[in-house]
Amino acid sequence: MARSGARSAARFDLPEVDAFTRTYWDAAAEGRLLLRRCRGEGCGAAHHYPREFCPYCWSEDVVWEPATGRATLYTWSVVHRNDLPPFGERVPYVAAVVDLAEGPRMMTEITDCPEPELRIGMPLAVHFRREGEGEGEGEGAGEGGGEGEGAGGRVAVPVFRPA
């Protein structure tokens, strides 16, 4: 535990959990991916990243809903250099944009797949990287967690791998 006044090393891979996003991060810690869906008249669009309003019709009548965790690969880039902690320890890694089955696009990372095997449109499935665990570990629910806390607690970040 850090002493009073001491600063821990900055982490750039962990979210800042606030009152609004806590639901999202708590679900991720349980191995569930959530989206926001608009209930505005004539809209009904799902969106990601979580916002308190619909980015399509501006309605504030939006709710959390579970996502299937299925996606297809839209595009990717292999990152060979990143000096921000802890990304430098992970290079090379695949930064990607995926199309979720529910419609929204999501920035993420592709794991457990060599870059030459990636293909546009390939089916993917979500799994969760838990802060402090290695690649491919911490998948699904359980195993402690559930806190959804920022840098001070365990956080599960949704990433994708081939289905």
mmCIF file of C-alpha atoms in Angstrom:
data_model
loop_
_atom_site.group_PDB
_atom_site.id
_atom_site.type_symbol
_atom_site.label_atom_id
_atom_site.label_comp_id
_atom_site.label_asym_id
_atom_site.label_seq_id
_atom_site.Cartn_x
_atom_site.Cartn_y
_atom_site.Cartn_z
ATOM 1 C CA MET A 1 0.000 0.000 0.000
ATOM 2 C CA ALA A 2 1.335 3.448 -0.872
ATOM 3 C CA ARG A 3 2.419 5.701 1.944
ATOM 4 C CA SER A 4 0.713 9.023 2.389
ATOM 5 C CA GLY A 5 2.178 11.459 -0.086
ATOM 6 C CA ALA A 6 3.852 8.731 -2.148
ATOM 7 C CA ARG A 7 2.759 8.396 -5.757
ATOM 8 C CA SER A 8 2.425 5.031 -7.432
ATOM 9 C CA ALA A 9 3.531 4.535 -11.034
ATOM 10 C CA ALA A 10 0.988 5.894 -13.489
ATOM 11 C CA ARG A 11 -1.129 3.286 -15.277
ATOM 12 C CA PHE A 12 -2.642 4.169 -18.637
ATOM 13 C CA ASP A 13 -4.596 0.944 -19.197
ATOM 14 C CA LEU A 14 -7.071 1.269 -16.333
ATOM 15 C CA PRO A 15 -10.332 3.208 -16.442
ATOM 16 C CA GLU A 16 -11.341 5.976 -14.105
ATOM 17 C CA VAL A 17 -14.486 4.501 -12.603
ATOM 18 C CA ASP A 18 -17.119 7.060 -11.649
ATOM 19 C CA ALA A 19 -20.695 6.845 -10.373
ATOM 20 C CA PHE A 20 -22.104 6.582 -13.912
ATOM 21 C CA THR A 21 -19.677 3.978 -15.329
ATOM 22 C CA ARG A 22 -19.513 1.842 -12.163
ATOM 23 C CA THR A 23 -22.370 -0.362 -13.492
ATOM 24 C CA TYR A 24 -20.350 -1.097 -16.657
ATOM 25 C CA TRP A 25 -17.117 -1.897 -14.814
ATOM 26 C CA ASP A 26 -18.854 -3.961 -12.121
ATOM 27 C CA ALA A 27 -20.489 -6.069 -14.856
ATOM 28 C CA ALA A 28 -17.118 -6.495 -16.607
ATOM 29 C CA ALA A 29 -15.587 -7.674 -13.325
ATOM 30 C CA GLU A 30 -18.327 -10.350 -13.317
ATOM 31 C CA GLY A 31 -17.522 -11.362 -16.920
ATOM 32 C CA ARG A 32 -20.445 -9.529 -18.540
ATOM 33 C CA LEU A 33 -20.321 -6.909 -21.305
ATOM 34 C CA LEU A 34 -22.959 -4.173 -21.142
ATOM 35 C CA LEU A 35 -24.188 -1.673 -23.733
ATOM 36 C CA ARG A 36 -26.487 1.310 -23.498
ATOM 37 C CA ARG A 37 -29.755 1.223 -25.460
ATOM 38 C CA CYS A 38 -31.953 4.207 -26.243
ATOM 39 C CA ARG A 39 -35.642 3.950 -25.387
ATOM 40 C CA GLY A 40 -36.455 7.242 -27.102
ATOM 41 C CA GLU A 41 -39.451 7.224 -29.423
ATOM 42 C CA GLY A 42 -38.455 6.000 -32.877
ATOM 43 C CA CYS A 43 -34.806 5.402 -31.962
ATOM 44 C CA GLY A 44 -33.898 2.230 -30.041
ATOM 45 C CA ALA A 45 -30.217 2.414 -31.011
ATOM 46 C CA ALA A 46 -27.556 0.649 -28.985
ATOM 47 C CA HIS A 47 -24.314 2.502 -28.393
ATOM 48 C CA HIS A 48 -20.896 2.057 -26.897
ATOM 49 C CA TYR A 49 -18.947 3.706 -25.090
ATOM 50 C CA PRO A 50 -21.380 4.288 -22.205
ATOM 51 C CA ARG A 51 -22.987 7.733 -22.199
ATOM 52 C CA GLU A 52 -25.859 9.205 -20.242
ATOM 53 C CA PHE A 53 -27.670 10.176 -23.462
ATOM 54 C CA CYS A 54 -28.255 8.666 -26.896
ATOM 55 C CA PRO A 55 -25.639 9.925 -29.384
ATOM 56 C CA TYR A 56 -28.152 9.501 -32.230
ATOM 57 C CA CYS A 57 -31.297 11.272 -30.998
ATOM 58 C CA TRP A 58 -29.984 12.929 -27.791
ATOM 59 C CA SER A 59 -32.645 11.239 -25.648
ATOM 60 C CA GLU A 60 -31.729 10.765 -21.997
ATOM 61 C CA ASP A 61 -34.016 7.703 -21.834
ATOM 62 C CA VAL A 62 -31.222 5.121 -22.119
ATOM 63 C CA VAL A 63 -30.766 1.873 -20.198
ATOM 64 C CA TRP A 64 -28.067 -0.719 -19.625
ATOM 65 C CA GLU A 65 -28.501 -4.040 -21.414
ATOM 66 C CA PRO A 66 -26.367 -7.162 -21.662
ATOM 67 C CA ALA A 67 -24.452 -7.700 -24.898
ATOM 68 C CA THR A 68 -23.928 -11.164 -26.367
ATOM 69 C CA GLY A 69 -20.156 -10.747 -26.411
ATOM 70 C CA ARG A 70 -20.063 -11.658 -30.108
ATOM 71 C CA ALA A 71 -18.331 -9.378 -32.601
ATOM 72 C CA THR A 72 -16.600 -9.285 -35.972
ATOM 73 C CA LEU A 73 -13.255 -7.684 -36.706
ATOM 74 C CA TYR A 74 -13.618 -4.347 -38.496
ATOM 75 C CA THR A 75 -9.975 -3.217 -38.555
ATOM 76 C CA TRP A 76 -6.745 -3.541 -36.586
ATOM 77 C CA SER A 77 -3.215 -2.271 -36.170
ATOM 78 C CA VAL A 78 -0.244 -3.992 -34.605
ATOM 79 C CA VAL A 79 1.405 -1.772 -32.024
ATOM 80 C CA HIS A 80 5.148 -2.349 -31.872
ATOM 81 C CA ARG A 81 6.086 0.549 -29.614
ATOM 82 C CA ASN A 82 4.270 2.157 -26.718
ATOM 83 C CA ASP A 83 6.168 3.861 -23.931
ATOM 84 C CA LEU A 84 3.174 4.302 -21.602
ATOM 85 C CA PRO A 85 3.085 1.869 -18.664
ATOM 86 C CA PRO A 86 2.250 -0.997 -18.850
ATOM 87 C CA PHE A 87 1.801 -1.153 -22.636
ATOM 88 C CA GLY A 88 5.558 -1.341 -23.252
ATOM 89 C CA GLU A 89 5.560 -4.751 -21.563
ATOM 90 C CA ARG A 90 2.813 -5.992 -23.919
ATOM 91 C CA VAL A 91 4.248 -5.040 -27.327
ATOM 92 C CA PRO A 92 3.576 -6.152 -29.905
ATOM 93 C CA TYR A 93 -0.186 -6.165 -29.373
ATOM 94 C CA VAL A 94 -3.193 -5.811 -31.661
ATOM 95 C CA ALA A 95 -5.306 -2.682 -31.203
ATOM 96 C CA ALA A 96 -8.612 -3.164 -32.993
ATOM 97 C CA VAL A 97 -12.084 -1.916 -33.766
ATOM 98 C CA VAL A 98 -14.809 -4.552 -33.695
ATOM 99 C CA ASP A 99 -18.458 -4.510 -34.755
ATOM 100 C CA LEU A 100 -20.527 -5.831 -31.857
ATOM 101 C CA ALA A 101 -23.423 -8.141 -32.785
ATOM 102 C CA GLU A 102 -25.804 -5.489 -31.401
ATOM 103 C CA GLY A 103 -24.499 -2.875 -33.847
ATOM 104 C CA PRO A 104 -22.062 -0.513 -32.113
ATOM 105 C CA ARG A 105 -18.362 -0.418 -32.887
ATOM 106 C CA MET A 106 -15.913 -0.772 -30.033
ATOM 107 C CA MET A 107 -12.196 -0.077 -29.681
ATOM 108 C CA THR A 108 -10.479 -3.015 -28.017
ATOM 109 C CA GLU A 109 -7.561 -5.392 -28.206
ATOM 110 C CA ILE A 110 -7.378 -8.765 -29.958
ATOM 111 C CA THR A 111 -5.635 -11.493 -27.954
ATOM 112 C CA ASP A 112 -4.789 -15.152 -28.484
ATOM 113 C CA CYS A 113 -4.420 -14.774 -32.249
ATOM 114 C CA PRO A 114 -1.225 -14.306 -34.265
ATOM 115 C CA GLU A 115 -1.435 -11.211 -36.470
ATOM 116 C CA PRO A 116 -1.112 -13.168 -39.770
ATOM 117 C CA GLU A 117 -4.329 -15.043 -38.897
ATOM 118 C CA LEU A 118 -6.434 -11.890 -38.478
ATOM 119 C CA ARG A 119 -9.055 -11.286 -41.167
ATOM 120 C CA ILE A 120 -11.609 -8.530 -41.639
ATOM 121 C CA GLY A 121 -15.001 -9.931 -40.658
ATOM 122 C CA MET A 122 -13.603 -12.803 -38.580
ATOM 123 C CA PRO A 123 -15.904 -13.814 -35.704
ATOM 124 C CA LEU A 124 -14.711 -12.841 -32.242
ATOM 125 C CA ALA A 125 -15.820 -13.432 -28.667
ATOM 126 C CA VAL A 126 -15.297 -11.213 -25.655
ATOM 127 C CA HIS A 127 -13.199 -12.233 -22.704
ATOM 128 C CA PHE A 128 -11.887 -10.083 -19.892
ATOM 129 C CA ARG A 129 -8.337 -9.202 -18.953
ATOM 130 C CA ARG A 130 -8.208 -8.719 -15.229
ATOM 131 C CA GLU A 131 -5.686 -6.190 -13.988
ATOM 132 C CA GLY A 132 -2.776 -8.105 -12.540
ATOM 133 C CA GLU A 133 -3.417 -11.300 -14.548
ATOM 134 C CA GLY A 134 -1.679 -12.399 -17.719
ATOM 135 C CA GLU A 135 -3.019 -12.507 -21.256
ATOM 136 C CA GLY A 136 -5.940 -14.858 -21.711
ATOM 137 C CA GLU A 137 -6.466 -15.375 -17.981
ATOM 138 C CA GLY A 138 -9.366 -14.212 -15.881
ATOM 139 C CA GLU A 139 -11.986 -15.070 -18.438
ATOM 140 C CA GLY A 140 -15.643 -15.108 -17.484
ATOM 141 C CA ALA A 141 -17.242 -14.550 -14.119
ATOM 142 C CA GLY A 142 -16.021 -15.198 -10.635
ATOM 143 C CA GLU A 143 -12.463 -15.467 -9.364
ATOM 144 C CA GLY A 144 -12.890 -12.565 -6.949
ATOM 145 C CA GLY A 145 -13.120 -9.191 -8.602
ATOM 146 C CA GLY A 146 -16.551 -7.637 -8.793
ATOM 147 C CA GLU A 147 -15.182 -4.372 -7.519
ATOM 148 C CA GLY A 148 -14.984 -2.447 -10.773
ATOM 149 C CA GLU A 149 -12.579 -0.082 -9.052
ATOM 150 C CA GLY A 150 -10.017 1.994 -10.943
ATOM 151 C CA ALA A 151 -6.310 1.612 -10.227
ATOM 152 C CA GLY A 152 -6.977 0.785 -6.555
ATOM 153 C CA GLY A 153 -9.015 -2.404 -7.170
ATOM 154 C CA ARG A 154 -9.298 -5.220 -9.648
ATOM 155 C CA VAL A 155 -10.633 -4.162 -13.005
ATOM 156 C CA ALA A 156 -11.680 -6.415 -15.859
ATOM 157 C CA VAL A 157 -11.239 -4.898 -19.312
ATOM 158 C CA PRO A 158 -13.146 -6.401 -22.251
ATOM 159 C CA VAL A 159 -10.859 -7.705 -25.002
ATOM 160 C CA PHE A 160 -11.630 -10.083 -27.866
ATOM 161 C CA ARG A 161 -10.223 -13.271 -29.337
ATOM 162 C CA PRO A 162 -11.286 -15.569 -32.187
ATOM 163 C CA ALA A 163 -14.636 -17.244 -31.536
#
